[in-house]
Amino acid sequence: MIYNFSAGPGVLPEPVLREVQAEFLSYKQGVSIVEMSHRSDAFATIVEQLEARLRRLMQIPDDYAVLFLQGGATLQFSMVPMNLRETRRFAYLDSGVWSKKAIADAKHFGDVVVVGSSAATKYRELPAWPQTISDVDYLHVTLNNTIEGTRYTELPDTDVPLVADVSSNILAEAIDVKRYGLLYAGAQKNIGPAGLTLVIIRRELIVDRQLPSYLAYSQHVDSLLNTPSTFSLYVAERVLAWVEDEGGVEAMERRNVEKSSLFYDALDASPLFHAVVSGTERSLTNIPFTTGDAGTDEAFQRFAEAHGLIELGGHRSVGGLRASLYNAMPLEGVKRLIEVMHEFEQEGQDVSYKNV
Ligand SMILES: *Cc1c(COP(=O)(O)O)cnc(C)c1O
């Protein structure tokens, strides 16, 4: 049994992978899903179902459009400022590596005001929300910091549209869509294969700004502009069906709280390992941890791999260890990880895993 703790592309539900395998050679019309026209009736049904499921799961109001794009969350770092610019002043919270990248890209399209930064704490804490904010087109926040393992649980009262990168916590916890002007997420953390990006945007924010066609949100509303990543859309629709069958976002959040609490408790009690983030800012989905020694962290990673627990390395920019506990990670996987950590504490730190 292999448990995959990858931060992304992440683990997907096994029943969905089996279903995809069974249907791969012949989807309904006797051809593979990857051979079908994205304009066919069968494929249009998949996209309609996907949108309907997402709207039900996240309680997306009708005055929001759902767009299925490509280019990852990274392309949204540019599409957001391109499409939302009125005054060309944008506010950003600098809470981690991904927000830093979003800030860098936004600077191509206007003035970026960094209204809070926790760079000085190496992003182990979250910057506070600004007290008041005005005269900007939007306020951007990375709601769950995938690399650093922090997450916001409270939102400010503000008249400025809130824009959030929810790549690593979408469908993992409740997100109150109507508090936001725009939400975006790469699908590969919690929703499906890479190649699909979701944008949920309040319709009144969609303004024609004479952009090249693909880059304009207005071109993607209520129809497919060009050939999407058809396979990713198809798998995402099946994953969302699974989420609905399992009890929806509420059930996912309950499980994610249970899994992450178990893991944080084990870290807090461990004589060897500790969590990098403390207190109420701890992420439900991405948990960085360390022994405090790079060599021992690496030795544990190899020890864990030998026990079927893979992708426990921290992001290349920060090092250490990280366990991502997305929706499809079962509780058993977390229990197994804790067991293996205990084994390593007792006997695993021997030379065969070190100094390789
Ligand atoms: C993974 C991730 C990204 C980058 O996503 P791509 O789809 O690879 O562009 C951006 N932001 C957050 C919060 C992420 O977790």
Coordinates of N, CA and C in Angstrom, one line a residue, residues 78-240:
S78 N -1.4 36.8 -13.7 CA -1.5 37.9 -14.7 C -2.9 38.2 -15.1
M79 N -3.8 37.2 -15.3 CA -5.1 37.5 -15.8 C -5.9 38.3 -14.8
V80 N -5.7 38.1 -13.5 CA -6.4 38.8 -12.5 C -6.2 40.3 -12.7
P81 N -4.9 40.8 -12.6 CA -4.7 42.2 -12.8 C -5.1 42.8 -14.2
M82 N -4.9 42.0 -15.2 CA -5.2 42.4 -16.6 C -6.7 42.7 -16.7
N83 N -7.5 41.8 -16.1 CA -9.0 41.9 -16.2 C -9.7 42.8 -15.2
L84 N -9.0 43.0 -14.1 CA -9.7 43.7 -13.0 C -9.2 45.2 -12.9
R85 N -8.3 45.5 -13.7 CA -7.7 46.9 -13.6 C -8.6 48.0 -14.0
E86 N -8.8 48.9 -13.0 CA -9.6 50.1 -13.3 C -8.7 51.3 -13.0
T87 N -8.2 51.3 -11.8 CA -7.3 52.4 -11.4 C -5.9 52.0 -11.5
R88 N -5.7 50.7 -11.7 CA -4.3 50.1 -11.8 C -3.6 50.1 -10.5
R89 N -4.3 50.1 -9.4 CA -3.6 50.0 -8.1 C -4.2 48.7 -7.5
F90 N -3.3 47.8 -7.1 CA -3.7 46.5 -6.6 C -3.1 46.3 -5.2
A91 N -3.9 45.8 -4.3 CA -3.4 45.5 -2.9 C -3.1 44.0 -2.8
Y92 N -2.0 43.6 -2.2 CA -1.7 42.2 -2.0 C -1.2 41.9 -0.6
L93 N -1.6 40.8 0.0 CA -1.0 40.3 1.2 C 0.2 39.4 0.8
D94 N 1.3 39.6 1.4 CA 2.5 38.8 1.0 C 2.7 37.7 2.1
S95 N 2.1 36.5 1.9 CA 2.0 35.5 2.9 C 2.9 34.3 2.6
G96 N 3.6 34.3 1.5 CA 4.3 33.1 1.1 C 4.9 33.1 -0.3
V97 N 5.5 32.1 -0.7 CA 6.1 32.0 -2.0 C 5.1 32.2 -3.1
W98 N 3.9 31.7 -3.0 CA 3.0 31.8 -4.1 C 2.5 33.3 -4.2
S99 N 2.2 33.9 -3.0 CA 1.8 35.3 -3.1 C 2.9 36.2 -3.7
K100 N 4.1 35.9 -3.3 CA 5.2 36.6 -3.9 C 5.3 36.6 -5.4
K101 N 5.0 35.4 -5.9 CA 5.0 35.3 -7.4 C 3.8 36.0 -8.0
A102 N 2.6 36.0 -7.3 CA 1.5 36.7 -7.8 C 1.8 38.2 -7.8
I103 N 2.5 38.7 -6.8 CA 2.8 40.1 -6.7 C 3.8 40.5 -7.8
A104 N 4.7 39.6 -8.1 CA 5.7 39.9 -9.1 C 5.0 40.1 -10.5
D105 N 4.1 39.2 -10.8 CA 3.4 39.2 -12.0 C 2.4 40.4 -12.1
A106 N 1.8 40.8 -11.0 CA 0.8 41.9 -11.1 C 1.5 43.2 -11.4
K107 N 2.8 43.3 -11.0 CA 3.6 44.5 -11.2 C 3.7 44.9 -12.7
H108 N 3.5 43.9 -13.6 CA 3.5 44.2 -15.0 C 2.3 45.0 -15.4
F109 N 1.2 45.1 -14.6 CA 0.0 45.7 -15.0 C -0.5 46.9 -14.2
G110 N 0.3 47.3 -13.2 CA -0.1 48.4 -12.4 C 0.8 48.5 -11.2
D111 N 0.3 49.4 -10.2 CA 1.1 49.5 -9.0 C 0.6 48.6 -7.9
V112 N 1.5 47.8 -7.4 CA 1.1 46.9 -6.3 C 1.4 47.5 -5.0
V113 N 0.4 47.5 -4.1 CA 0.6 47.9 -2.7 C 0.6 46.7 -1.9
V114 N 1.7 46.4 -1.2 CA 1.8 45.2 -0.3 C 1.3 45.7 1.0
V115 N 0.1 45.3 1.4 CA -0.6 45.8 2.6 C -0.2 45.0 3.8
G116 N 0.6 44.0 3.7 CA 1.0 43.2 4.8 C 1.9 42.1 4.4
S117 N 3.0 41.9 5.1 CA 4.0 40.8 4.7 C 4.5 40.1 5.9
S118 N 4.6 38.8 5.8 CA 5.3 38.0 6.9 C 6.6 37.5 6.5
A119 N 7.2 38.1 5.4 CA 8.5 37.6 4.9 C 9.5 37.5 6.0
A120 N 9.5 38.5 6.9 CA 10.5 38.6 8.0 C 10.4 37.4 8.9
T121 N 9.3 36.7 9.0 CA 9.2 35.5 9.9 C 9.4 34.3 9.0
K122 N 9.9 34.4 7.8 CA 10.0 33.3 6.8 C 8.7 32.7 6.6
Y123 N 7.7 33.6 6.6 CA 6.3 33.2 6.4 C 5.8 32.1 7.3
R124 N 6.3 32.0 8.5 CA 5.8 31.0 9.5 C 4.5 31.5 10.1
E125 N 4.3 32.8 10.0 CA 3.0 33.4 10.4 C 2.3 34.1 9.2
L126 N 1.1 34.5 9.4 CA 0.3 35.2 8.4 C 0.4 36.7 8.7
P127 N 0.5 37.5 7.6 CA 0.4 38.9 7.8 C -1.0 39.2 8.2
A128 N -1.2 40.2 9.0 CA -2.6 40.6 9.4 C -3.3 41.3 8.2
W129 N -4.6 41.2 8.2 CA -5.4 41.9 7.3 C -5.2 43.4 7.5
P130 N -5.2 44.2 6.4 CA -5.1 45.7 6.7 C -6.3 46.2 7.4
Q131 N -6.1 47.3 8.2 CA -7.3 47.9 8.9 C -8.3 48.5 8.0
T132 N -7.8 49.3 7.1 CA -8.8 49.9 6.1 C -8.1 49.8 4.8
I133 N -8.9 49.7 3.8 CA -8.3 49.6 2.5 C -9.2 50.3 1.5
S134 N -8.7 51.1 0.6 CA -9.5 51.8 -0.4 C -8.6 52.2 -1.6
D135 N -9.2 52.7 -2.6 CA -8.5 53.2 -3.8 C -7.6 52.1 -4.4
V136 N -8.0 50.9 -4.3 CA -7.4 49.8 -5.1 C -8.5 49.0 -5.9
D137 N -8.1 48.3 -6.9 CA -9.1 47.6 -7.7 C -9.5 46.3 -7.0
Y138 N -8.6 45.7 -6.2 CA -8.9 44.5 -5.4 C -7.8 44.3 -4.4
L139 N -8.2 43.4 -3.4 CA -7.2 42.9 -2.4 C -7.0 41.4 -2.7
H140 N -5.7 41.0 -2.9 CA -5.4 39.6 -3.2 C -4.8 38.9 -2.0
V141 N -5.3 37.7 -1.8 CA -4.8 36.9 -0.7 C -4.6 35.4 -1.1
T142 N -3.6 34.8 -0.7 CA -3.4 33.4 -0.8 C -4.0 32.7 0.4
L143 N -5.2 32.1 0.2 CA -6.0 31.7 1.4 C -5.3 30.6 2.2
N144 N -4.7 29.7 1.5 CA -4.0 28.6 2.1 C -2.6 28.5 1.5
N145 N -1.6 28.7 2.3 CA -0.2 28.8 1.8 C 0.4 27.4 1.7
T146 N 0.3 26.8 0.5 CA 0.6 25.4 0.3 C 2.1 25.0 0.7
I147 N 3.0 26.0 0.5 CA 4.4 25.7 0.8 C 4.7 25.9 2.3
E148 N 4.1 27.0 2.9 CA 4.5 27.3 4.3 C 3.5 26.7 5.3
G149 N 2.3 26.2 4.8 CA 1.4 25.5 5.7 C 0.6 26.4 6.7
T150 N 0.3 27.6 6.2 CA -0.6 28.5 7.0 C -1.9 28.7 6.2
R151 N -2.9 29.1 6.9 CA -4.2 29.4 6.3 C -4.9 30.5 7.0
Y152 N -5.7 31.3 6.2 CA -6.6 32.3 6.8 C -7.9 31.6 7.2
T153 N -8.4 32.0 8.3 CA -9.8 31.5 8.6 C -10.8 32.6 8.8
E154 N -10.3 33.8 8.9 CA -11.2 35.0 9.0 C -10.9 36.0 7.9
L155 N -12.0 36.6 7.5 CA -11.9 37.6 6.4 C -12.2 39.0 6.9
P156 N -11.6 40.0 6.2 CA -11.9 41.4 6.7 C -13.2 41.9 6.1
D157 N -13.7 42.9 6.8 CA -14.9 43.6 6.2 C -14.3 44.7 5.3
T158 N -14.6 44.5 4.0 CA -14.0 45.5 3.1 C -14.9 45.7 1.9
D159 N -14.9 46.9 1.3 CA -15.7 47.1 0.1 C -14.9 46.8 -1.1
V160 N -13.6 46.6 -1.0 CA -12.8 46.3 -2.1 C -13.0 44.8 -2.5
P161 N -13.1 44.4 -3.7 CA -13.3 43.0 -4.1 C -12.1 42.2 -3.5
L162 N -12.4 41.1 -2.9 CA -11.4 40.2 -2.4 C -11.1 39.2 -3.5
V163 N -9.9 39.0 -3.8 CA -9.4 37.9 -4.8 C -8.6 36.9 -4.0
A164 N -8.9 35.6 -4.2 CA -8.2 34.6 -3.4 C -7.7 33.5 -4.3
D165 N -6.4 33.2 -4.1 CA -5.9 31.9 -4.6 C -6.2 30.8 -3.7
V166 N -7.1 29.9 -4.1 CA -7.5 28.8 -3.3 C -7.1 27.4 -3.8
S167 N -5.9 27.5 -4.5 CA -5.5 26.2 -5.2 C -5.4 25.0 -4.3
S168 N -5.0 25.2 -3.1 CA -4.7 24.0 -2.2 C -5.8 23.8 -1.2
N169 N -6.8 24.7 -1.1 CA -7.9 24.4 -0.1 C -9.3 24.3 -0.7
I170 N -9.4 24.5 -2.0 CA -10.7 24.5 -2.6 C -11.3 23.1 -2.4
L171 N -12.5 23.0 -2.0 CA -13.3 21.8 -1.7 C -12.7 21.0 -0.5
A172 N -11.7 21.5 0.2 CA -11.1 20.9 1.4 C -11.7 21.5 2.6
E173 N -12.2 22.7 2.5 CA -12.9 23.4 3.6 C -13.9 24.3 3.0
A174 N -14.8 24.8 3.9 CA -15.9 25.7 3.4 C -15.3 27.0 3.0
I175 N -15.7 27.5 1.9 CA -15.2 28.8 1.4 C -16.5 29.6 1.1
D176 N -16.7 30.7 1.7 CA -17.9 31.5 1.5 C -17.8 32.4 0.3
V177 N -18.2 31.8 -0.8 CA -18.0 32.4 -2.2 C -18.4 33.9 -2.2
K178 N -19.6 34.2 -1.6 CA -20.1 35.5 -1.8 C -19.3 36.6 -1.1
R179 N -18.4 36.2 -0.3 CA -17.5 37.2 0.3 C -16.4 37.7 -0.7
Y180 N -16.3 37.0 -1.8 CA -15.2 37.2 -2.7 C -15.7 37.8 -4.0
G181 N -14.8 38.5 -4.7 CA -15.0 39.0 -6.0 C -14.6 37.9 -7.0
L182 N -13.5 37.2 -6.7 CA -12.9 36.2 -7.6 C -12.1 35.2 -6.8
L183 N -12.3 33.9 -7.1 CA -11.5 32.8 -6.6 C -10.9 32.1 -7.7
Y184 N -9.7 31.7 -7.6 CA -9.1 30.8 -8.6 C -8.3 29.7 -8.0
A185 N -8.1 28.6 -8.8 CA -7.4 27.4 -8.3 C -7.0 26.6 -9.4
G186 N -5.7 26.2 -9.4 CA -5.2 25.1 -10.2 C -5.9 23.8 -9.7
A187 N -6.3 22.9 -10.6 CA -7.1 21.7 -10.2 C -6.3 20.6 -9.6
Q188 N -5.0 20.7 -9.8 CA -4.2 19.5 -9.5 C -3.9 19.2 -8.0
K189 N -4.5 20.0 -7.1 CA -4.2 19.8 -5.7 C -5.4 18.9 -5.1
N190 N -6.6 19.2 -5.5 CA -7.7 18.6 -4.8 C -8.9 18.2 -5.7
I191 N -8.7 18.5 -7.0 CA -9.9 18.4 -7.9 C -9.7 17.4 -9.1
G192 N -8.4 17.3 -9.5 CA -8.2 16.4 -10.6 C -6.8 16.5 -11.2
P193 N -6.6 16.1 -12.4 CA -5.3 16.1 -13.0 C -4.9 17.6 -13.3
A194 N -3.6 17.8 -13.5 CA -3.1 19.1 -13.9 C -3.7 19.4 -15.3
G195 N -3.7 20.7 -15.6 CA -4.1 21.1 -16.9 C -5.5 21.9 -16.9
L196 N -6.1 22.0 -15.7 CA -7.3 22.7 -15.6 C -7.2 23.7 -14.5
T197 N -7.7 24.9 -14.7 CA -7.8 26.0 -13.7 C -9.2 26.5 -13.6
L198 N -9.7 26.6 -12.4 CA -11.0 27.1 -12.1 C -11.0 28.6 -11.7
V199 N -11.8 29.3 -12.3 CA -12.0 30.7 -11.9 C -13.5 30.9 -11.6
I200 N -13.8 31.4 -10.4 CA -15.1 31.7 -10.0 C -15.2 33.2 -9.8
I201 N -16.0 33.9 -10.6 CA -15.9 35.4 -10.6 C -17.3 36.0 -10.6
R202 N -17.5 37.0 -9.7 CA -18.7 37.8 -9.7 C -18.9 38.4 -11.1
R203 N -20.1 38.2 -11.7 CA -20.2 38.6 -13.1 C -20.0 40.1 -13.3
E204 N -20.4 40.9 -12.4 CA -20.2 42.4 -12.6 C -18.7 42.8 -12.7
L205 N -17.8 41.9 -12.3 CA -16.4 42.2 -12.4 C -15.8 41.8 -13.8
I206 N -16.7 41.2 -14.6 CA -16.2 40.8 -15.9 C -16.4 41.9 -16.9
V207 N -15.3 42.6 -17.3 CA -15.4 43.8 -18.1 C -14.6 43.6 -19.3
D208 N -15.1 44.0 -20.5 CA -14.3 43.8 -21.7 C -13.2 44.9 -21.7
R209 N -12.0 44.4 -21.7 CA -10.8 45.4 -21.6 C -10.0 45.3 -22.9
Q210 N -10.5 44.8 -24.0 CA -9.8 44.7 -25.2 C -8.5 44.0 -25.1
L211 N -8.6 42.8 -24.4 CA -7.4 42.0 -24.2 C -7.4 40.9 -25.4
P212 N -6.2 40.3 -25.6 CA -6.2 39.2 -26.5 C -7.2 38.1 -26.0
S213 N -7.8 37.4 -27.0 CA -9.0 36.6 -26.7 C -8.8 35.7 -25.5
Y214 N -7.8 34.9 -25.5 CA -7.7 33.9 -24.4 C -7.6 34.6 -23.0
L215 N -7.0 35.7 -23.0 CA -6.7 36.4 -21.7 C -7.8 37.1 -21.1
A216 N -8.9 37.3 -21.9 CA -10.1 38.0 -21.4 C -11.1 37.1 -20.7
Y217 N -11.4 37.3 -19.5 CA -12.5 36.5 -18.8 C -13.8 36.6 -19.6
S218 N -14.1 37.7 -20.2 CA -15.3 37.9 -20.9 C -15.5 36.9 -22.1
Q219 N -14.4 36.4 -22.6 CA -14.4 35.4 -23.7 C -14.7 34.0 -23.2
H220 N -14.7 33.7 -21.9 CA -14.8 32.4 -21.4 C -16.1 32.1 -20.7
V221 N -17.0 33.1 -20.7 CA -18.2 33.0 -20.0 C -19.2 32.2 -20.7
D222 N -19.8 31.1 -20.1 CA -20.9 30.3 -20.6 C -20.6 29.5 -21.8
S223 N -19.3 29.5 -22.3 CA -19.0 28.6 -23.4 C -17.5 28.4 -23.4
L224 N -17.1 27.3 -24.1 CA -15.7 27.0 -24.2 C -15.1 27.8 -25.4
L225 N -14.1 28.7 -25.1 CA -13.5 29.5 -26.1 C -12.7 28.7 -27.1
N226 N -11.9 27.8 -26.6 CA -11.1 26.9 -27.4 C -11.0 25.5 -26.8
T227 N -10.2 24.7 -27.3 CA -10.1 23.3 -26.9 C -9.5 23.3 -25.4
P228 N -10.3 22.8 -24.5 CA -9.8 22.8 -23.1 C -9.1 21.5 -22.9
S229 N -8.5 21.3 -21.7 CA -7.9 20.1 -21.3 C -9.0 19.1 -21.0
T230 N -9.5 18.4 -22.1 CA -10.7 17.6 -22.0 C -10.6 16.5 -21.0
F231 N -9.4 15.8 -20.9 CA -9.2 14.7 -20.0 C -9.3 15.2 -18.5
S232 N -8.7 16.4 -18.3 CA -8.8 17.0 -16.9 C -10.2 17.3 -16.5
L233 N -10.9 17.9 -17.4 CA -12.3 18.2 -17.1 C -13.1 17.0 -16.8
Y234 N -12.9 15.9 -17.6 CA -13.6 14.7 -17.4 C -13.3 14.1 -16.0
V235 N -12.0 14.0 -15.7 CA -11.7 13.4 -14.4 C -12.2 14.3 -13.2
A236 N -12.1 15.6 -13.4 CA -12.6 16.5 -12.4 C -14.1 16.3 -12.1
E237 N -14.8 16.1 -13.2 CA -16.3 15.9 -13.0 C -16.5 14.6 -12.1
R238 N -15.7 13.6 -12.4 CA -15.8 12.3 -11.6 C -15.4 12.5 -10.2
V239 N -14.3 13.4 -9.9 CA -13.9 13.6 -8.6 C -15.0 14.4 -7.8
L240 N -15.6 15.3 -8.5 CA -16.7 16.1 -7.8 C -17.9 15.2 -7.5

